[in-house]
mmCIF file with all atom_site columns, C-alpha atoms in Angstrom:
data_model
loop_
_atom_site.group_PDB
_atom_site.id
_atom_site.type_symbol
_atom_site.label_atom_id
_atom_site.label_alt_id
_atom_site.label_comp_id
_atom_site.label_asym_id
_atom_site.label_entity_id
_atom_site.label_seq_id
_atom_site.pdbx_PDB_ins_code
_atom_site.Cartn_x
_atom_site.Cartn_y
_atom_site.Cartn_z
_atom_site.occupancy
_atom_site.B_iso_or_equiv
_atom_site.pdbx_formal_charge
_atom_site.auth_seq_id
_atom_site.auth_comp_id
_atom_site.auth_asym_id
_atom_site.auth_atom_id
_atom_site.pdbx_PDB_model_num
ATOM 1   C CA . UNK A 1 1   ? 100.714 89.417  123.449 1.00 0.00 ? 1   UNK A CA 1
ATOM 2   C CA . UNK A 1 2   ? 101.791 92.710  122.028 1.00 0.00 ? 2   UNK A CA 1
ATOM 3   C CA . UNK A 1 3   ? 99.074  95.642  122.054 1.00 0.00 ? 3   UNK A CA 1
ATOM 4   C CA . UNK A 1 4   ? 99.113  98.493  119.466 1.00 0.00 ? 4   UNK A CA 1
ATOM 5   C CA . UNK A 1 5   ? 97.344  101.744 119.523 1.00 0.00 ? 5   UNK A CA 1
ATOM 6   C CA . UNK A 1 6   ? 97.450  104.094 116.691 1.00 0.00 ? 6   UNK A CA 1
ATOM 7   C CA . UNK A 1 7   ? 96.845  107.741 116.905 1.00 0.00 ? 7   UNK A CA 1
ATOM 8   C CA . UNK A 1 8   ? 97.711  110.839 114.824 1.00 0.00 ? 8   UNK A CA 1
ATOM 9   C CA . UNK A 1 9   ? 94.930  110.272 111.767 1.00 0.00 ? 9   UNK A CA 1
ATOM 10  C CA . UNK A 1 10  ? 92.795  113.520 110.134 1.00 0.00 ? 10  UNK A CA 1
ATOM 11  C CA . UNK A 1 11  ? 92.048  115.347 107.686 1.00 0.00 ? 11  UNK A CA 1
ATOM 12  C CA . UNK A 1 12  ? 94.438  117.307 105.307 1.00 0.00 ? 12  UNK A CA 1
ATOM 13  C CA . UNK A 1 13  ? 93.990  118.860 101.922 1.00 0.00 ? 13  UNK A CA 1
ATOM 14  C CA . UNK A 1 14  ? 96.909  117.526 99.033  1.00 0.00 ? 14  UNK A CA 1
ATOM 15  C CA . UNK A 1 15  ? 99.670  118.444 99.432  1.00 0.00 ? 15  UNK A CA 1
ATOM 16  C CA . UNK A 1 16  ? 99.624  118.570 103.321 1.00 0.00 ? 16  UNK A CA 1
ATOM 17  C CA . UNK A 1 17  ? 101.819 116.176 105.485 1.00 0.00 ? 17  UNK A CA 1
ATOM 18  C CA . UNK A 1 18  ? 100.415 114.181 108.702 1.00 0.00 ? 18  UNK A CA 1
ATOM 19  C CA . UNK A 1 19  ? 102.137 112.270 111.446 1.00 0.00 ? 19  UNK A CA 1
ATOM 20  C CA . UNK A 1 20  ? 100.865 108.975 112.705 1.00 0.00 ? 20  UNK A CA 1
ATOM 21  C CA . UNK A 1 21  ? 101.993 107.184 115.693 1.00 0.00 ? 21  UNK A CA 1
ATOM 22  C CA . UNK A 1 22  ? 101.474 103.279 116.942 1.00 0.00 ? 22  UNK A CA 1
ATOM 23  C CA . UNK A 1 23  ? 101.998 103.024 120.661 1.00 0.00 ? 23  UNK A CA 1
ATOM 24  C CA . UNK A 1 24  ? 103.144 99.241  121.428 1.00 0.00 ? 24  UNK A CA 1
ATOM 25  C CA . UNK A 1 25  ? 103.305 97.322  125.205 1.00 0.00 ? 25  UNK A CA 1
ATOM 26  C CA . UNK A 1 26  ? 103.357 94.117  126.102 1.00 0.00 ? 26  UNK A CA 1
ATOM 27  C CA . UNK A 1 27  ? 106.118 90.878  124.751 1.00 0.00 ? 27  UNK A CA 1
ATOM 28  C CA . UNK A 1 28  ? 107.207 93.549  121.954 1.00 0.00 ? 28  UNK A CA 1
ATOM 29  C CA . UNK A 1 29  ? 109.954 91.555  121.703 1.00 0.00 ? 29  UNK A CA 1
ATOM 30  C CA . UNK A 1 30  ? 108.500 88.620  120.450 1.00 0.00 ? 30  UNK A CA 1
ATOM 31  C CA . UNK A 1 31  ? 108.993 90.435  117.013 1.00 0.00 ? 31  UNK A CA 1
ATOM 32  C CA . UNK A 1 32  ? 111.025 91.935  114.843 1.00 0.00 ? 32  UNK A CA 1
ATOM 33  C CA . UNK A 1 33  ? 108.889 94.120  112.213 1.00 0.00 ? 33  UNK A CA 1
ATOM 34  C CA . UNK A 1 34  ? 106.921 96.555  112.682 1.00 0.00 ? 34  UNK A CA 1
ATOM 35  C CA . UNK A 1 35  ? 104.955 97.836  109.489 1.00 0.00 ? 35  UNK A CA 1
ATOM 36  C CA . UNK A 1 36  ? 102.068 100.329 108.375 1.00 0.00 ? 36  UNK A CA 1
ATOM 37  C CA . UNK A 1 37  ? 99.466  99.076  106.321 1.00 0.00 ? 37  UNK A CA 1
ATOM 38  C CA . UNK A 1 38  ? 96.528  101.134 104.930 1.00 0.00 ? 38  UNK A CA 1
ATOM 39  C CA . UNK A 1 39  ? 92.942  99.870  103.709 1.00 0.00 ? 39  UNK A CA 1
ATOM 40  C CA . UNK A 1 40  ? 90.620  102.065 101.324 1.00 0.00 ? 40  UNK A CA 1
ATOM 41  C CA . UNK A 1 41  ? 87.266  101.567 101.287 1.00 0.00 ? 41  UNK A CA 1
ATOM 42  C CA . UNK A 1 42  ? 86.379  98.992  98.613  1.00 0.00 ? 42  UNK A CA 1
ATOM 43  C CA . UNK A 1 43  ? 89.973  97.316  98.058  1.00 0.00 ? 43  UNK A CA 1
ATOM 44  C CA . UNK A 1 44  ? 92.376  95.198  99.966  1.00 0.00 ? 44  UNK A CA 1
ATOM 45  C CA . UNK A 1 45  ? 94.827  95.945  102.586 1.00 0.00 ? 45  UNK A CA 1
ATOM 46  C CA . UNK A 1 46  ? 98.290  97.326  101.462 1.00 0.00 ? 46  UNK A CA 1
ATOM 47  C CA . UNK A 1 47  ? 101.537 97.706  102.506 1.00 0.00 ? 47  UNK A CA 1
ATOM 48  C CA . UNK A 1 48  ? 102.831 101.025 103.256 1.00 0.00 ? 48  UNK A CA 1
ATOM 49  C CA . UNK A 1 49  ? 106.410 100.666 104.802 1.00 0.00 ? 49  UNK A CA 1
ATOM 50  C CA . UNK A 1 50  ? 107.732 98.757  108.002 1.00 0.00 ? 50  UNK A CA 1
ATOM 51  C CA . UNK A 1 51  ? 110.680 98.782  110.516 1.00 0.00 ? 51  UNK A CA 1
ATOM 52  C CA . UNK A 1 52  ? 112.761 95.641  111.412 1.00 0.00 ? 52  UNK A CA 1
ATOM 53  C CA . UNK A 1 53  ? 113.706 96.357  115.221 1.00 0.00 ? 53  UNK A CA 1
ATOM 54  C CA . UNK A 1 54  ? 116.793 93.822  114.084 1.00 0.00 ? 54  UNK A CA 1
ATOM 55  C CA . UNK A 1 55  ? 118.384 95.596  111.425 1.00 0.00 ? 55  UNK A CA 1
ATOM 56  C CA . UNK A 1 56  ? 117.290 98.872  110.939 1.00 0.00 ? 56  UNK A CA 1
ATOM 57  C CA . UNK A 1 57  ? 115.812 98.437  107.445 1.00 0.00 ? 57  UNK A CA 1
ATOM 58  C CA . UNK A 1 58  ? 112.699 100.273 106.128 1.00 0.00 ? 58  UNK A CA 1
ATOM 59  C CA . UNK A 1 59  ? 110.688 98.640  103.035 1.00 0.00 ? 59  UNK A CA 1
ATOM 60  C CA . UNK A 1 60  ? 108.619 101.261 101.266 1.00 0.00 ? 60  UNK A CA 1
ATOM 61  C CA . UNK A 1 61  ? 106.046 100.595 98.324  1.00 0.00 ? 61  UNK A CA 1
ATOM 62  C CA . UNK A 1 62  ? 106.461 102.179 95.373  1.00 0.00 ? 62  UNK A CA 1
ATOM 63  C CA . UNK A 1 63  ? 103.137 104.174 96.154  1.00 0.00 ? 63  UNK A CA 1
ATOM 64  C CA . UNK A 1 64  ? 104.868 105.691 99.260  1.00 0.00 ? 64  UNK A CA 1
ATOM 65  C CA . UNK A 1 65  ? 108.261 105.957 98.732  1.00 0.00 ? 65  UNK A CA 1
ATOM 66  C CA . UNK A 1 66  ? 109.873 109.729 98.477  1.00 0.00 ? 66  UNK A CA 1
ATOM 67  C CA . UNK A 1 67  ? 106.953 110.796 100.574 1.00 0.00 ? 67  UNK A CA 1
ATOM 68  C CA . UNK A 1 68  ? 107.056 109.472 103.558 1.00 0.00 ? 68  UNK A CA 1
ATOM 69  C CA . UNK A 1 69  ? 109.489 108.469 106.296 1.00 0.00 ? 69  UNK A CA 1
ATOM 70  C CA . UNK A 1 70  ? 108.669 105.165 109.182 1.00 0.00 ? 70  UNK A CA 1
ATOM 71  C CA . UNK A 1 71  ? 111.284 105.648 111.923 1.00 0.00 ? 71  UNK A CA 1
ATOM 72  C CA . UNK A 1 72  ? 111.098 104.635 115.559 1.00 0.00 ? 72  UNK A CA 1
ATOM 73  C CA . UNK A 1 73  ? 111.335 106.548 118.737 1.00 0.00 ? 73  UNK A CA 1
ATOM 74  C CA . UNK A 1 74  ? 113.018 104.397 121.832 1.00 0.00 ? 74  UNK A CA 1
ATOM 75  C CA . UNK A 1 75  ? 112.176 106.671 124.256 1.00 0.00 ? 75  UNK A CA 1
ATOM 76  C CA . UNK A 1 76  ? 108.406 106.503 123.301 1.00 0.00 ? 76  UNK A CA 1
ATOM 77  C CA . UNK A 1 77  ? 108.241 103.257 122.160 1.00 0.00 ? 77  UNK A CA 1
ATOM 78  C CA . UNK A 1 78  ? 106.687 104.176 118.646 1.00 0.00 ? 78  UNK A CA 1
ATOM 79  C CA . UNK A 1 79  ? 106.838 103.342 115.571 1.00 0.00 ? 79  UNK A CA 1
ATOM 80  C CA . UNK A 1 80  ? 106.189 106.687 113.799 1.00 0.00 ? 80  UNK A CA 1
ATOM 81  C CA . UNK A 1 81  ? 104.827 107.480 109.979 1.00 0.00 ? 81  UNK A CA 1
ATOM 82  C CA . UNK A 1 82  ? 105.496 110.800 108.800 1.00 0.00 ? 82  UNK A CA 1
ATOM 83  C CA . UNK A 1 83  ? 104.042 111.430 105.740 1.00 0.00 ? 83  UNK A CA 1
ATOM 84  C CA . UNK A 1 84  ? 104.273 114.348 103.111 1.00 0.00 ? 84  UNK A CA 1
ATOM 85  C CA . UNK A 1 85  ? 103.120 115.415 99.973  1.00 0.00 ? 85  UNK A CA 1
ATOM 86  C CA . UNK A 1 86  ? 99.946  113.786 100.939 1.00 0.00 ? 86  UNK A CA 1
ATOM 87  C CA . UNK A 1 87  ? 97.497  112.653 98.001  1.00 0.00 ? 87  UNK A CA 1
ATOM 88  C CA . UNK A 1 88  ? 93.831  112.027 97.552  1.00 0.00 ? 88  UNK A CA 1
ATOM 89  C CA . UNK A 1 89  ? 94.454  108.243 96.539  1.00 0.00 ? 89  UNK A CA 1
ATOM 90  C CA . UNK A 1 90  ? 96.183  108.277 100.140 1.00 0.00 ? 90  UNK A CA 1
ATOM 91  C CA . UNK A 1 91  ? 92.873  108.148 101.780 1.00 0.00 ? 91  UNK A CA 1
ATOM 92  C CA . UNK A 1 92  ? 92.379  105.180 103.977 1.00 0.00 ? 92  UNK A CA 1
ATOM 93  C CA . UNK A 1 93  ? 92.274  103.238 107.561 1.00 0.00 ? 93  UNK A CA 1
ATOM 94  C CA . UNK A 1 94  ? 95.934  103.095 108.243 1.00 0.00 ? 94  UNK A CA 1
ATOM 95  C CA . UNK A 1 95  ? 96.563  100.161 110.836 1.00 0.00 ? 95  UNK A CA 1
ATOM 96  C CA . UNK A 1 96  ? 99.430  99.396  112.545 1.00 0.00 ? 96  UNK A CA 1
ATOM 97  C CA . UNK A 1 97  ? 101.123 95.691  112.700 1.00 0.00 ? 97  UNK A CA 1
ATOM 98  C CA . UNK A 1 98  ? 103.557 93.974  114.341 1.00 0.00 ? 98  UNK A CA 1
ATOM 99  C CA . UNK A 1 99  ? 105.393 90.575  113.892 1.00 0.00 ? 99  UNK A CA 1
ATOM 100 C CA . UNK A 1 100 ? 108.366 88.235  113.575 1.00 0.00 ? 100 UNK A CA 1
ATOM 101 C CA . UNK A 1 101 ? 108.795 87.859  110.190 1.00 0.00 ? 101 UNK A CA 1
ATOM 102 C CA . UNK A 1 102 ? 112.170 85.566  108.883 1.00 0.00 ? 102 UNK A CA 1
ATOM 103 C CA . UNK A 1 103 ? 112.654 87.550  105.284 1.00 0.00 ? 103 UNK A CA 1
ATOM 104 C CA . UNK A 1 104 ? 112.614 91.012  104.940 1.00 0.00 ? 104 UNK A CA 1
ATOM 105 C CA . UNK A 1 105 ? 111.053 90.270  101.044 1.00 0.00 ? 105 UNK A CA 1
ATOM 106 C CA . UNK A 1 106 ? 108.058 89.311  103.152 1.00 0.00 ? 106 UNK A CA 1
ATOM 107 C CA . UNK A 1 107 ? 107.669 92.806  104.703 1.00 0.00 ? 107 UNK A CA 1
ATOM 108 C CA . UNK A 1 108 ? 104.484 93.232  102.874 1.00 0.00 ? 108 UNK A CA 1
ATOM 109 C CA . UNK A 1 109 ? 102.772 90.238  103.376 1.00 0.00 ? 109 UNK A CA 1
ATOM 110 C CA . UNK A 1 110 ? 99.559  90.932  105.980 1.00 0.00 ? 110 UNK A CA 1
ATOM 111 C CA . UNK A 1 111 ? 99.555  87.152  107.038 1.00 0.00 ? 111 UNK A CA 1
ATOM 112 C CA . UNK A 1 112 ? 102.714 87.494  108.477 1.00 0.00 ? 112 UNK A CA 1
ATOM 113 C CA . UNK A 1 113 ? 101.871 90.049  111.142 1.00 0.00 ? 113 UNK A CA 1
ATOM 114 C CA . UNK A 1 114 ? 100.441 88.289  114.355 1.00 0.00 ? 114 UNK A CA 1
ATOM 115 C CA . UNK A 1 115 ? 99.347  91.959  115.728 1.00 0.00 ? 115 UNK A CA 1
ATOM 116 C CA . UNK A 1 116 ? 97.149  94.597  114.942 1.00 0.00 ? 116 UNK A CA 1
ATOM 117 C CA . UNK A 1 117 ? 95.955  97.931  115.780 1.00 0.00 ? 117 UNK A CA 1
ATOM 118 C CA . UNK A 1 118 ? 92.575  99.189  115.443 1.00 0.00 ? 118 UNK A CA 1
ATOM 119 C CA . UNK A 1 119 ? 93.493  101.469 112.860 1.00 0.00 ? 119 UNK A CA 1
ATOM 120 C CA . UNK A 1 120 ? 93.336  105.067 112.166 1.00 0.00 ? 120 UNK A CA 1
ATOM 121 C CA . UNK A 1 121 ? 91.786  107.355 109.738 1.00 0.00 ? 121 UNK A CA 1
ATOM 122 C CA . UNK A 1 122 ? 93.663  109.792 106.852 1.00 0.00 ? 122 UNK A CA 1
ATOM 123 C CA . UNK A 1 123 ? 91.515  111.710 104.595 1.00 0.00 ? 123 UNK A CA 1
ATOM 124 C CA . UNK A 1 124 ? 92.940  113.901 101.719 1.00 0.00 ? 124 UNK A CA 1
ATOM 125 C CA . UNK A 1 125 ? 90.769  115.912 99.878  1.00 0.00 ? 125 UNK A CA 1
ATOM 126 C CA . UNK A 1 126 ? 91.841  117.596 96.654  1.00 0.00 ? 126 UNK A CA 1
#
């Protein structure tokens, strides 16, 4: 089992930046991609970005990319989302995941995360 806590969600007017965080314990090595995915209200879940832990690649939808940055920190054990340039349409539950996923084309897949976090809120207002 692999356990993921999110923190790092708020508030920000456009334009602002934020910095979430997803804490992960537990068999963390039973995968090899670690992704954000975000969920407005009223529409289905979407990929944000992701990490493979194997290679070092980081996926980015088109919504997302130039603005922000996934990276992880070692020594904390995070995978980290900054994100910039923030946007009212980037209002949503951002959640966490965690899997072993065989193709990286599959990064932004949802059914091929076994683990989730509970999720954390970003509000932009305009």
């Amino acid at each position: 089992q692999v356990q993921l806590v999110e923190s790092g969600g708020g508030s920000v007017q456009a334009g602002g930046s934020l910095r979430l965080s997803c804490a992960a314990s537990g068999a963390i090595g039973d995968t090899n991609y670690m992704a954000w995915f975000r969920q407005a209200p009223g529409k289905e879940r979407e990929a944000v970005a992701a990490f493979s832990t194997d290679t070092g690649l980081t996926p980015y939808s088109d919504s997302v990319r130039d603005r922000f940055v996934i990276s992880q920190d070692n020594a904390k054990n995070t995978v980290d989302l900054q994100m910039n340039s923030l946007k009212p349409e980037d209002t949503a539950m951002y959640y966490c995941a965690a899997g072993r996923l065989r193709y990286l084309w599959s990064w932004n897949d949802a059914s091929q995360y076994s683990y989730w976090g509970q999720g954390t809120q970003v509000t932009v207002s305009s």
